[in-house]
Amino acid sequence: MAFCSIFCPRIPVRFRPKPISPFLSKPLFPLSYRVYSSLQPTPSTKDELGSVSIGFLGMGIMGSPMAQNLLKAGCDVTVWNRTKSKCDPLVGLGAKYKSSPEEVTATCDLTFAMLADPESAIDVACGKNGAVSGISSGKGYVDVSTVDAASSILISKQIKDTGALFLEAPVSGSKKPAEDGQLIFLTAGDKLLYEKAAPFLDIMGKSRFYLGDVGNGAAMKLVVNMIMGSMMASFAEGILLSQKVGLDPNVLVEVVSQGAINAPMYSLKGPSMIKSVYPTAFPLKHQQKDMRLALGLAESVSQSTPIAAAANELYKVAKSYGLSDEDFSAVIEALKAARSQQS
Ligand SMILES: NC(=O)C1=CN([C@@H]2O[C@H](COP(=O)(O)OP(=O)(O)OC[C@H]3O[C@@H](n4cnc5c(N)ncnc54)[C@H](OP(=O)(O)O)[C@@H]3O)[C@@H](O)[C@H]2O)C=CC1
Ligand SMILES: O=CCCC(=O)O
């Protein structure tokens, strides 16, 4: 089902009633109802959700459970991934498979993309056999990858040149929140697409923010991850310092968890960091990418970010030790190496 009926209305958008599902033309509320008034989930039944064909590009740590949750909710999902074998579990659960992003967007009403970085997000959207080649007016493209604003704006322009709508929607929350449908979406771009995508965002997440023009979602995500990357680097220093002065780092984690600086991340990652194991939820290479992009954002507005710059150096060191695919908490290894060199 295409959503032309909503994209080509006779009534101006601001006077149009909120439909029973954003993809259906049947109004549920009177004409005076403000289309964009609510962040509450839009009413939708399993049948209505299933009548919209959803594409999902990128079956990595995040994309795979997000697509699974859509499938479990009864959505009609078509998947694609550069490494085809990663689609197999999804196909086993009932997803369809297409062999290129172009084929996915050509056959689906609404396509999500969860790619590694700006380069892959641009290539999958705008490259050969990319999403832009298959998409057209009446369809939507929602990029949930973490990229910089410039990349997102570039993708947005190419998608919108086809007549389709674009939303950037990077997520806060990692592997477990993705599995549990508890992500936080930081969206910006076409408001109409935000409304249309809302029932699907609500399957994959616990909250969503609409932040205005394309680039604002990307910027918000980078600021959040810049803070997180610095917090993790500081936490790693604290663990090692506590050990060096003869304290039990497990007690440190407990003390931190009861005080004002408590963050779920510390209790979640601390015990395994103390054991020097780093089961990957958020790959270190992606955290370093986000620090790099956040520093670029800061540079663009001449904002001083010395803490983040120092933390970024640590992630770079950890990468040089071959820890790119470990969890980002492995940044502690960069400090251990520094410590052993000093002693
Ligand atoms: N993991 C996390 O906790 C979170 C991650 N993010 C962000 O989400 C995005 C995805 O993260 P995550 O799932 O962890 O990452 P993964 O490394 O697990 O997955 C990356 C995905 O991108 C694909 N990819 C990489 N390079 C290319 C390319 N050149 N062309 C086509 N596809 C490519 C991979 O395909 P292939 O399988 O073939 O390698 C894979 O599907 C990143 O932007 C990350 O920063 C956001 C919130 C949390
Ligand atoms: O981009 C990764 C974010 C991880 C998290 O929010 O826990």
mmCIF file of C-alpha atoms and ligand atoms in Angstrom:
data_model
loop_
_atom_site.group_PDB
_atom_site.id
_atom_site.type_symbol
_atom_site.label_atom_id
_atom_site.label_comp_id
_atom_site.label_asym_id
_atom_site.label_seq_id
_atom_site.Cartn_x
_atom_site.Cartn_y
_atom_site.Cartn_z
ATOM 1 C CA MET A 1 0.000 0.000 0.000
ATOM 2 C CA ALA A 2 1.436 3.369 -0.940
ATOM 3 C CA PHE A 3 0.604 6.378 1.178
ATOM 4 C CA CYS A 4 -0.323 8.637 -1.728
ATOM 5 C CA SER A 5 -3.737 9.273 -0.239
ATOM 6 C CA ILE A 6 -2.045 11.156 2.571
ATOM 7 C CA PHE A 7 0.741 12.682 0.534
ATOM 8 C CA CYS A 8 -1.551 14.145 -2.121
ATOM 9 C CA PRO A 9 -4.442 15.565 -0.112
ATOM 10 C CA ARG A 10 -6.829 18.305 -1.121
ATOM 11 C CA ILE A 11 -6.973 19.612 2.467
ATOM 12 C CA PRO A 12 -3.909 21.557 3.672
ATOM 13 C CA VAL A 13 -1.842 19.503 6.120
ATOM 14 C CA ARG A 14 -2.506 21.689 9.139
ATOM 15 C CA PHE A 15 -6.287 21.242 8.782
ATOM 16 C CA ARG A 16 -6.166 17.562 8.007
ATOM 17 C CA PRO A 17 -7.570 15.119 10.578
ATOM 18 C CA LYS A 18 -5.317 12.619 12.293
ATOM 19 C CA PRO A 19 -5.948 9.280 10.584
ATOM 20 C CA ILE A 20 -6.524 6.029 12.447
ATOM 21 C CA SER A 21 -3.073 5.042 11.255
ATOM 22 C CA PRO A 22 -0.771 7.547 9.548
ATOM 23 C CA PHE A 23 -0.846 5.303 6.506
ATOM 24 C CA LEU A 24 -4.627 5.229 6.225
ATOM 25 C CA SER A 25 -6.814 7.926 4.793
ATOM 26 C CA LYS A 26 -9.795 7.215 7.044
ATOM 27 C CA PRO A 27 -10.039 10.009 9.659
ATOM 28 C CA LEU A 28 -10.525 9.077 13.303
ATOM 29 C CA PHE A 29 -10.720 12.597 14.703
ATOM 30 C CA PRO A 30 -12.637 15.705 13.593
ATOM 31 C CA LEU A 31 -11.076 18.107 11.121
ATOM 32 C CA SER A 32 -9.982 20.480 13.862
ATOM 33 C CA TYR A 33 -7.602 17.870 15.350
ATOM 34 C CA ARG A 34 -4.015 19.041 15.014
ATOM 35 C CA VAL A 35 -2.033 16.502 13.008
ATOM 36 C CA TYR A 36 1.236 17.111 14.810
ATOM 37 C CA SER A 37 -0.076 17.736 18.278
ATOM 38 C CA SER A 38 0.897 14.572 20.088
ATOM 39 C CA LEU A 39 3.925 12.438 20.858
ATOM 40 C CA GLN A 40 1.624 9.658 22.054
ATOM 41 C CA PRO A 41 1.588 6.487 19.949
ATOM 42 C CA THR A 42 -0.822 6.807 17.052
ATOM 43 C CA PRO A 43 -3.693 4.309 17.303
ATOM 44 C CA SER A 44 -3.054 1.384 15.012
ATOM 45 C CA THR A 45 -4.053 -2.235 14.839
ATOM 46 C CA LYS A 46 -1.869 -5.151 13.830
ATOM 47 C CA ASP A 47 -3.732 -5.368 10.500
ATOM 48 C CA GLU A 48 -3.121 -1.683 9.787
ATOM 49 C CA LEU A 49 0.581 -1.986 10.601
ATOM 50 C CA GLY A 50 0.807 -5.050 8.382
ATOM 51 C CA SER A 51 -0.699 -3.199 5.425
ATOM 52 C CA VAL A 52 2.370 -0.959 5.132
ATOM 53 C CA SER A 53 5.393 -2.610 3.550
ATOM 54 C CA ILE A 54 8.516 -1.841 5.546
ATOM 55 C CA GLY A 55 12.084 -2.068 4.257
ATOM 56 C CA PHE A 56 15.080 -2.421 6.563
ATOM 57 C CA LEU A 57 18.657 -1.882 5.370
ATOM 58 C CA GLY A 58 21.504 -2.968 7.656
ATOM 59 C CA MET A 59 21.319 -6.088 9.816
ATOM 60 C CA GLY A 60 24.045 -5.254 12.319
ATOM 61 C CA ILE A 61 23.913 -5.260 16.123
ATOM 62 C CA MET A 62 21.122 -2.666 16.075
ATOM 63 C CA GLY A 63 19.322 -3.169 12.773
ATOM 64 C CA SER A 64 18.710 -6.851 13.285
ATOM 65 C CA PRO A 65 16.743 -6.635 16.582
ATOM 66 C CA MET A 66 14.927 -3.511 15.381
ATOM 67 C CA ALA A 67 13.717 -5.321 12.269
ATOM 68 C CA GLN A 68 12.839 -8.354 14.406
ATOM 69 C CA ASN A 69 10.613 -6.241 16.611
ATOM 70 C CA LEU A 70 8.768 -4.924 13.557
ATOM 71 C CA LEU A 71 8.251 -8.488 12.362
ATOM 72 C CA LYS A 72 7.053 -9.650 15.767
ATOM 73 C CA ALA A 73 4.530 -6.785 15.797
ATOM 74 C CA GLY A 74 3.022 -8.113 12.574
ATOM 75 C CA CYS A 75 4.688 -5.772 10.092
ATOM 76 C CA ASP A 76 5.422 -6.789 6.516
ATOM 77 C CA VAL A 77 9.248 -6.460 6.527
ATOM 78 C CA THR A 78 11.762 -6.746 3.674
ATOM 79 C CA VAL A 79 15.445 -6.824 4.646
ATOM 80 C CA TRP A 80 18.791 -6.221 2.961
ATOM 81 C CA ASN A 81 22.346 -6.344 4.279
ATOM 82 C CA ARG A 82 25.730 -6.053 2.553
ATOM 83 C CA THR A 83 26.679 -9.410 4.061
ATOM 84 C CA LYS A 84 23.678 -11.422 2.960
ATOM 85 C CA SER A 85 23.974 -14.183 5.583
ATOM 86 C CA LYS A 86 23.016 -11.719 8.323
ATOM 87 C CA CYS A 87 19.535 -11.561 6.784
ATOM 88 C CA ASP A 88 18.987 -15.315 7.223
ATOM 89 C CA PRO A 89 17.649 -15.206 10.822
ATOM 90 C CA LEU A 90 15.188 -12.492 9.819
ATOM 91 C CA VAL A 91 14.049 -14.420 6.755
ATOM 92 C CA GLY A 92 13.601 -17.405 9.068
ATOM 93 C CA LEU A 93 11.195 -15.274 11.101
ATOM 94 C CA GLY A 94 9.161 -14.346 8.030
ATOM 95 C CA ALA A 95 10.951 -11.364 6.501
ATOM 96 C CA LYS A 96 11.282 -11.022 2.730
ATOM 97 C CA TYR A 97 14.740 -10.495 1.214
ATOM 98 C CA LYS A 98 15.833 -8.226 -1.637
ATOM 99 C CA SER A 99 19.313 -8.159 -3.093
ATOM 100 C CA SER A 100 19.860 -4.377 -3.175
ATOM 101 C CA PRO A 101 18.732 -1.228 -1.345
ATOM 102 C CA GLU A 102 17.222 -0.099 -4.660
ATOM 103 C CA GLU A 103 14.961 -3.159 -4.795
ATOM 104 C CA VAL A 104 13.928 -2.643 -1.186
ATOM 105 C CA THR A 105 12.863 0.977 -1.656
ATOM 106 C CA ALA A 106 11.196 0.128 -4.987
ATOM 107 C CA THR A 107 8.961 -2.425 -3.291
ATOM 108 C CA CYS A 108 8.435 -0.894 0.159
ATOM 109 C CA ASP A 109 6.373 2.091 1.350
ATOM 110 C CA LEU A 110 8.685 3.009 4.197
ATOM 111 C CA THR A 111 12.368 2.073 4.468
ATOM 112 C CA PHE A 112 14.600 2.264 7.547
ATOM 113 C CA ALA A 113 18.407 2.283 7.281
ATOM 114 C CA MET A 114 20.779 1.395 10.137
ATOM 115 C CA LEU A 115 24.321 1.654 8.769
ATOM 116 C CA ALA A 116 27.730 1.903 10.397
ATOM 117 C CA ASP A 117 28.882 5.429 9.594
ATOM 118 C CA PRO A 118 28.484 8.404 7.231
ATOM 119 C CA GLU A 119 30.297 6.655 4.372
ATOM 120 C CA SER A 120 28.117 3.533 4.437
ATOM 121 C CA ALA A 121 24.911 5.516 5.026
ATOM 122 C CA ILE A 122 25.657 7.673 1.964
ATOM 123 C CA ASP A 123 26.697 4.713 -0.153
ATOM 124 C CA VAL A 124 23.626 2.635 0.688
ATOM 125 C CA ALA A 125 21.325 5.599 0.058
ATOM 126 C CA CYS A 126 22.994 7.355 -2.881
ATOM 127 C CA GLY A 127 25.417 4.825 -4.395
ATOM 128 C CA LYS A 128 24.960 2.330 -7.227
ATOM 129 C CA ASN A 129 21.736 0.354 -6.739
ATOM 130 C CA GLY A 130 21.163 2.498 -3.675
ATOM 131 C CA ALA A 131 17.912 3.444 -2.005
ATOM 132 C CA VAL A 132 17.556 6.662 -4.028
ATOM 133 C CA SER A 133 17.403 4.666 -7.281
ATOM 134 C CA GLY A 134 14.323 2.736 -6.139
ATOM 135 C CA ILE A 135 12.422 5.286 -4.103
ATOM 136 C CA SER A 136 9.733 7.617 -5.458
ATOM 137 C CA SER A 137 7.020 10.041 -4.497
ATOM 138 C CA GLY A 138 4.602 8.671 -1.915
ATOM 139 C CA LYS A 139 7.334 6.741 -0.077
ATOM 140 C CA GLY A 140 9.494 7.493 2.938
ATOM 141 C CA TYR A 141 13.127 6.913 3.979
ATOM 142 C CA VAL A 142 14.097 6.975 7.659
ATOM 143 C CA ASP A 143 17.829 6.902 8.378
ATOM 144 C CA VAL A 144 18.442 5.730 11.948
ATOM 145 C CA SER A 145 22.242 5.494 11.600
ATOM 146 C CA THR A 146 24.490 7.824 13.615
ATOM 147 C CA VAL A 147 26.012 10.246 11.114
ATOM 148 C CA ASP A 148 27.000 13.914 10.985
ATOM 149 C CA ALA A 149 24.559 16.611 9.897
ATOM 150 C CA ALA A 150 26.234 17.212 6.531
ATOM 151 C CA SER A 151 25.895 13.559 5.526
ATOM 152 C CA SER A 152 22.290 13.465 6.656
ATOM 153 C CA ILE A 153 21.490 16.630 4.692
ATOM 154 C CA LEU A 154 23.133 15.142 1.589
ATOM 155 C CA ILE A 155 21.064 11.946 1.873
ATOM 156 C CA SER A 156 17.929 13.967 2.584
ATOM 157 C CA LYS A 157 18.415 16.087 -0.536
ATOM 158 C CA GLN A 158 18.859 13.090 -2.812
ATOM 159 C CA ILE A 159 15.856 11.276 -1.355
ATOM 160 C CA LYS A 160 13.669 14.368 -1.539
ATOM 161 C CA ASP A 161 14.706 15.094 -5.127
ATOM 162 C CA THR A 162 12.793 11.911 -6.045
ATOM 163 C CA GLY A 163 9.623 13.261 -4.425
ATOM 164 C CA ALA A 164 9.915 10.900 -1.434
ATOM 165 C CA LEU A 165 10.046 12.094 2.182
ATOM 166 C CA PHE A 166 13.062 11.907 4.515
ATOM 167 C CA LEU A 167 13.464 11.639 8.263
ATOM 168 C CA GLU A 168 16.715 11.290 10.202
ATOM 169 C CA ALA A 169 16.136 9.343 13.398
ATOM 170 C CA PRO A 170 19.346 8.255 15.160
ATOM 171 C CA VAL A 171 18.793 6.352 18.373
ATOM 172 C CA SER A 172 19.915 6.511 21.952
ATOM 173 C CA GLY A 173 20.054 3.082 23.554
ATOM 174 C CA SER A 174 22.166 0.080 22.704
ATOM 175 C CA LYS A 175 21.791 -3.631 21.877
ATOM 176 C CA LYS A 176 19.502 -4.532 24.800
ATOM 177 C CA PRO A 177 17.145 -1.556 24.409
ATOM 178 C CA ALA A 178 17.020 -2.399 20.680
ATOM 179 C CA GLU A 179 16.019 -5.974 21.559
ATOM 180 C CA ASP A 180 13.479 -4.751 24.108
ATOM 181 C CA GLY A 181 11.946 -2.065 21.868
ATOM 182 C CA GLN A 182 13.153 0.617 24.282
ATOM 183 C CA LEU A 183 15.134 2.930 22.009
ATOM 184 C CA ILE A 184 14.909 6.735 22.058
ATOM 185 C CA PHE A 185 14.510 8.262 18.579
ATOM 186 C CA LEU A 186 16.024 11.689 17.880
ATOM 187 C CA THR A 187 14.202 12.676 14.721
ATOM 188 C CA ALA A 188 14.292 15.605 12.329
ATOM 189 C CA GLY A 189 13.138 16.240 8.784
ATOM 190 C CA ASP A 190 9.755 15.828 7.140
ATOM 191 C CA LYS A 191 7.132 16.173 9.831
ATOM 192 C CA LEU A 192 4.582 14.294 7.786
ATOM 193 C CA LEU A 193 6.913 11.326 7.599
ATOM 194 C CA TYR A 194 7.524 11.609 11.341
ATOM 195 C CA GLU A 195 3.790 11.191 11.862
ATOM 196 C CA LYS A 196 3.590 8.335 9.394
ATOM 197 C CA ALA A 197 6.547 6.509 10.872
ATOM 198 C CA ALA A 198 5.417 7.056 14.462
ATOM 199 C CA PRO A 199 3.623 3.704 14.973
ATOM 200 C CA PHE A 200 6.736 1.891 13.755
ATOM 201 C CA LEU A 201 9.100 4.010 15.847
ATOM 202 C CA ASP A 202 6.882 3.161 18.814
ATOM 203 C CA ILE A 203 7.317 -0.555 18.169
ATOM 204 C CA MET A 204 11.097 -0.155 18.243
ATOM 205 C CA GLY A 205 11.375 2.508 20.896
ATOM 206 C CA LYS A 206 10.058 3.930 24.139
ATOM 207 C CA SER A 207 10.158 7.604 23.174
ATOM 208 C CA ARG A 208 10.732 9.941 20.273
ATOM 209 C CA PHE A 209 11.705 13.551 19.904
ATOM 210 C CA TYR A 210 10.998 15.684 16.852
ATOM 211 C CA LEU A 211 13.755 18.302 16.579
ATOM 212 C CA GLY A 212 12.964 20.254 13.416
ATOM 213 C CA ASP A 213 15.238 20.534 10.404
ATOM 214 C CA VAL A 214 17.440 17.714 9.134
ATOM 215 C CA GLY A 215 20.759 17.885 10.969
ATOM 216 C CA ASN A 216 19.266 18.572 14.388
ATOM 217 C CA GLY A 217 18.688 14.866 15.102
ATOM 218 C CA ALA A 218 22.242 14.070 14.052
ATOM 219 C CA ALA A 219 23.605 16.912 16.198
ATOM 220 C CA MET A 220 21.602 15.851 19.262
ATOM 221 C CA LYS A 221 22.812 12.274 18.891
ATOM 222 C CA LEU A 222 26.444 13.384 18.596
ATOM 223 C CA VAL A 223 26.215 15.610 21.665
ATOM 224 C CA VAL A 224 24.704 12.753 23.691
ATOM 225 C CA ASN A 225 27.375 10.309 22.544
ATOM 226 C CA MET A 226 30.157 12.832 23.136
ATOM 227 C CA ILE A 227 29.019 13.052 26.763
ATOM 228 C CA MET A 228 28.764 9.265 26.986
ATOM 229 C CA GLY A 229 32.232 8.725 25.510
ATOM 230 C CA SER A 230 33.795 11.139 27.985
ATOM 231 C CA MET A 231 31.879 9.571 30.880
ATOM 232 C CA MET A 232 33.144 6.122 29.941
ATOM 233 C CA ALA A 233 36.764 7.312 29.645
ATOM 234 C CA SER A 234 36.533 9.021 33.029
ATOM 235 C CA PHE A 235 34.939 5.911 34.579
ATOM 236 C CA ALA A 236 37.785 3.792 33.197
ATOM 237 C CA GLU A 237 40.324 6.112 34.833
ATOM 238 C CA GLY A 238 38.442 5.838 38.124
ATOM 239 C CA ILE A 239 38.393 2.041 38.062
ATOM 240 C CA LEU A 240 42.132 1.863 37.435
ATOM 241 C CA LEU A 241 42.956 4.533 40.007
ATOM 242 C CA SER A 242 40.870 2.754 42.653
ATOM 243 C CA GLN A 243 42.725 -0.484 41.959
ATOM 244 C CA LYS A 244 46.117 1.206 42.066
ATOM 245 C CA VAL A 245 45.504 2.709 45.501
ATOM 246 C CA GLY A 246 44.362 -0.659 46.833
ATOM 247 C CA LEU A 247 40.584 -0.196 46.725
ATOM 248 C CA ASP A 248 38.151 -2.823 45.505
ATOM 249 C CA PRO A 249 36.833 -1.480 42.180
ATOM 250 C CA ASN A 250 33.626 -3.484 42.652
ATOM 251 C CA VAL A 251 32.947 -1.385 45.737
ATOM 252 C CA LEU A 252 33.658 1.746 43.677
ATOM 253 C CA VAL A 253 30.984 0.667 41.186
ATOM 254 C CA GLU A 254 28.544 0.105 44.058
ATOM 255 C CA VAL A 255 29.319 3.507 45.622
ATOM 256 C CA VAL A 256 28.899 5.249 42.254
ATOM 257 C CA SER A 257 25.606 3.441 41.679
ATOM 258 C CA GLN A 258 24.126 4.862 44.896
ATOM 259 C CA GLY A 259 25.178 8.470 44.409
ATOM 260 C CA ALA A 260 24.374 11.507 42.328
ATOM 261 C CA ILE A 261 26.645 10.460 39.456
ATOM 262 C CA ASN A 262 24.869 7.132 39.032
ATOM 263 C CA ALA A 263 24.238 6.111 35.427
ATOM 264 C CA PRO A 264 22.963 2.704 34.274
ATOM 265 C CA MET A 265 26.057 2.431 32.070
ATOM 266 C CA TYR A 266 28.371 2.200 35.097
ATOM 267 C CA SER A 267 26.569 -0.710 36.770
ATOM 268 C CA LEU A 268 26.071 -2.400 33.419
ATOM 269 C CA LYS A 269 29.650 -2.195 32.158
ATOM 270 C CA GLY A 270 31.706 -1.814 35.372
ATOM 271 C CA PRO A 271 31.773 -5.460 36.516
ATOM 272 C CA SER A 272 32.939 -6.744 33.118
ATOM 273 C CA MET A 273 35.502 -3.936 32.759
ATOM 274 C CA ILE A 274 36.995 -5.013 36.078
ATOM 275 C CA LYS A 275 37.290 -8.560 34.641
ATOM 276 C CA SER A 276 38.813 -7.150 31.426
ATOM 277 C CA VAL A 277 36.024 -8.558 29.235
ATOM 278 C CA TYR A 278 34.112 -6.394 26.801
ATOM 279 C CA PRO A 279 31.109 -8.177 25.249
ATOM 280 C CA THR A 280 30.180 -5.943 22.339
ATOM 281 C CA ALA A 281 26.980 -3.956 22.583
ATOM 282 C CA PHE A 282 28.309 -0.680 21.169
ATOM 283 C CA PRO A 283 31.485 -1.260 19.126
ATOM 284 C CA LEU A 284 34.423 0.918 20.179
ATOM 285 C CA LYS A 285 35.023 1.939 16.562
ATOM 286 C CA HIS A 286 31.547 3.496 16.451
ATOM 287 C CA GLN A 287 32.108 5.381 19.704
ATOM 288 C CA GLN A 288 35.362 6.798 18.329
ATOM 289 C CA LYS A 289 33.534 7.735 15.112
ATOM 290 C CA ASP A 290 30.955 9.590 17.188
ATOM 291 C CA MET A 291 33.656 11.405 19.213
ATOM 292 C CA ARG A 292 35.313 12.429 15.949
ATOM 293 C CA LEU A 293 32.046 13.659 14.466
ATOM 294 C CA ALA A 294 31.108 15.471 17.686
ATOM 295 C CA LEU A 295 34.480 17.233 17.703
ATOM 296 C CA GLY A 296 33.823 18.291 14.113
ATOM 297 C CA LEU A 297 30.443 19.642 15.182
ATOM 298 C CA ALA A 298 32.083 21.591 18.013
ATOM 299 C CA GLU A 299 34.736 22.913 15.648
ATOM 300 C CA SER A 300 32.027 24.126 13.258
ATOM 301 C CA VAL A 301 30.702 26.499 15.919
ATOM 302 C CA SER A 302 34.055 27.226 17.661
ATOM 303 C CA GLN A 303 32.915 25.486 20.849
ATOM 304 C CA SER A 304 35.758 24.341 23.105
ATOM 305 C CA THR A 305 35.509 20.617 24.008
ATOM 306 C CA PRO A 306 38.839 19.695 25.679
ATOM 307 C CA ILE A 307 37.409 16.781 27.705
ATOM 308 C CA ALA A 308 35.924 15.136 24.629
ATOM 309 C CA ALA A 309 39.114 15.768 22.670
ATOM 310 C CA ALA A 310 41.178 13.993 25.340
ATOM 311 C CA ALA A 311 38.703 11.105 25.491
ATOM 312 C CA ASN A 312 38.802 10.793 21.709
ATOM 313 C CA GLU A 313 42.579 10.274 21.894
ATOM 314 C CA LEU A 314 42.008 7.343 24.246
ATOM 315 C CA TYR A 315 39.520 5.712 21.861
ATOM 316 C CA LYS A 316 42.044 6.171 19.056
ATOM 317 C CA VAL A 317 44.716 4.449 21.146
ATOM 318 C CA ALA A 318 42.293 1.601 21.933
ATOM 319 C CA LYS A 319 41.580 1.217 18.214
ATOM 320 C CA SER A 320 45.302 1.032 17.504
ATOM 321 C CA TYR A 321 45.439 -1.887 19.985
ATOM 322 C CA GLY A 322 42.992 -3.827 17.798
ATOM 323 C CA LEU A 323 39.962 -3.191 20.012
ATOM 324 C CA SER A 324 37.704 -1.645 17.348
ATOM 325 C CA ASP A 325 35.117 -4.418 17.444
ATOM 326 C CA GLU A 326 35.114 -4.829 21.229
ATOM 327 C CA ASP A 327 32.592 -2.926 23.302
ATOM 328 C CA PHE A 328 33.494 0.738 23.795
ATOM 329 C CA SER A 329 34.160 0.023 27.483
ATOM 330 C CA ALA A 330 37.417 -1.566 26.247
ATOM 331 C CA VAL A 331 38.748 2.000 26.180
ATOM 332 C CA ILE A 332 40.054 1.127 29.659
ATOM 333 C CA GLU A 333 42.724 -0.985 27.948
ATOM 334 C CA ALA A 334 44.253 2.182 26.485
ATOM 335 C CA LEU A 335 44.829 3.455 30.024
ATOM 336 C CA LYS A 336 46.199 0.130 31.264
ATOM 337 C CA ALA A 337 48.788 0.187 28.526
ATOM 338 C CA ALA A 338 49.692 3.776 29.419
ATOM 339 C CA ARG A 339 50.001 2.709 33.056
ATOM 340 C CA SER A 340 52.311 -0.227 32.301
ATOM 341 C CA GLN A 341 54.496 1.971 30.098
ATOM 342 C CA GLN A 342 54.894 4.466 32.963
ATOM 343 C CA SER A 343 55.713 1.905 35.660
HETATM 344 N N1 LIG B 1 25.494 -0.699 18.853
HETATM 345 C C1 LIG B 1 24.969 0.305 19.534
HETATM 346 O O1 LIG B 1 24.867 0.259 20.766
HETATM 347 C C2 LIG B 1 24.452 1.520 18.851
HETATM 348 C C3 LIG B 1 24.842 1.881 17.581
HETATM 349 N N2 LIG B 1 24.345 3.033 17.029
HETATM 350 C C4 LIG B 1 24.716 3.433 15.690
HETATM 351 O O2 LIG B 1 23.964 2.631 14.801
HETATM 352 C C5 LIG B 1 24.697 2.328 13.629
HETATM 353 C C6 LIG B 1 24.828 0.831 13.478
HETATM 354 O O3 LIG B 1 25.449 0.344 14.642
HETATM 355 P P1 LIG B 1 25.626 -1.223 14.916
HETATM 356 O O4 LIG B 1 24.437 -1.966 14.467
HETATM 357 O O5 LIG B 1 26.095 -1.335 16.295
HETATM 358 O O6 LIG B 1 26.832 -1.507 13.946
HETATM 359 P P2 LIG B 1 27.333 -2.864 13.268
HETATM 360 O O7 LIG B 1 28.784 -2.634 13.018
HETATM 361 O O8 LIG B 1 26.898 -4.053 14.025
HETATM 362 O O9 LIG B 1 26.533 -2.868 11.876
HETATM 363 C C7 LIG B 1 26.876 -1.978 10.873
HETATM 364 C C8 LIG B 1 25.992 -2.217 9.674
HETATM 365 O O10 LIG B 1 26.438 -1.366 8.605
HETATM 366 C C9 LIG B 1 26.734 -2.186 7.472
HETATM 367 N N3 LIG B 1 27.813 -1.617 6.695
HETATM 368 C C10 LIG B 1 29.018 -1.212 7.131
HETATM 369 N N4 LIG B 1 29.752 -0.708 6.110
HETATM 370 C C11 LIG B 1 28.990 -0.807 5.001
HETATM 371 C C12 LIG B 1 29.163 -0.442 3.644
HETATM 372 N N5 LIG B 1 30.294 0.134 3.222
HETATM 373 N N6 LIG B 1 28.160 -0.686 2.793
HETATM 374 C C13 LIG B 1 27.012 -1.249 3.209
HETATM 375 N N7 LIG B 1 26.765 -1.614 4.482
HETATM 376 C C14 LIG B 1 27.741 -1.392 5.373
HETATM 377 C C15 LIG B 1 27.087 -3.531 8.031
HETATM 378 O O11 LIG B 1 26.985 -4.504 7.037
HETATM 379 P P3 LIG B 1 27.843 -5.880 7.122
HETATM 380 O O12 LIG B 1 27.063 -6.778 8.031
HETATM 381 O O13 LIG B 1 27.930 -6.356 5.729
HETATM 382 O O14 LIG B 1 29.192 -5.515 7.709
HETATM 383 C C16 LIG B 1 26.050 -3.643 9.137
HETATM 384 O O15 LIG B 1 24.789 -3.977 8.603
HETATM 385 C C17 LIG B 1 26.029 3.077 13.778
HETATM 386 O O16 LIG B 1 25.914 4.315 13.155
HETATM 387 C C18 LIG B 1 26.156 3.234 15.292
HETATM 388 O O17 LIG B 1 26.948 4.339 15.638
HETATM 389 C C19 LIG B 1 23.432 3.815 17.669
HETATM 390 C C20 LIG B 1 23.012 3.485 18.921
HETATM 391 C C21 LIG B 1 23.540 2.344 19.623
HETATM 392 O O1 LIG B 2 25.253 5.145 19.989
HETATM 393 C C1 LIG B 2 25.237 4.351 20.939
HETATM 394 C C2 LIG B 2 24.509 4.676 22.142
HETATM 395 C C3 LIG B 2 24.584 3.629 23.187
HETATM 396 C C4 LIG B 2 23.649 3.973 24.304
HETATM 397 O O2 LIG B 2 22.910 4.960 24.219
HETATM 398 O O3 LIG B 2 23.641 3.198 25.269
#
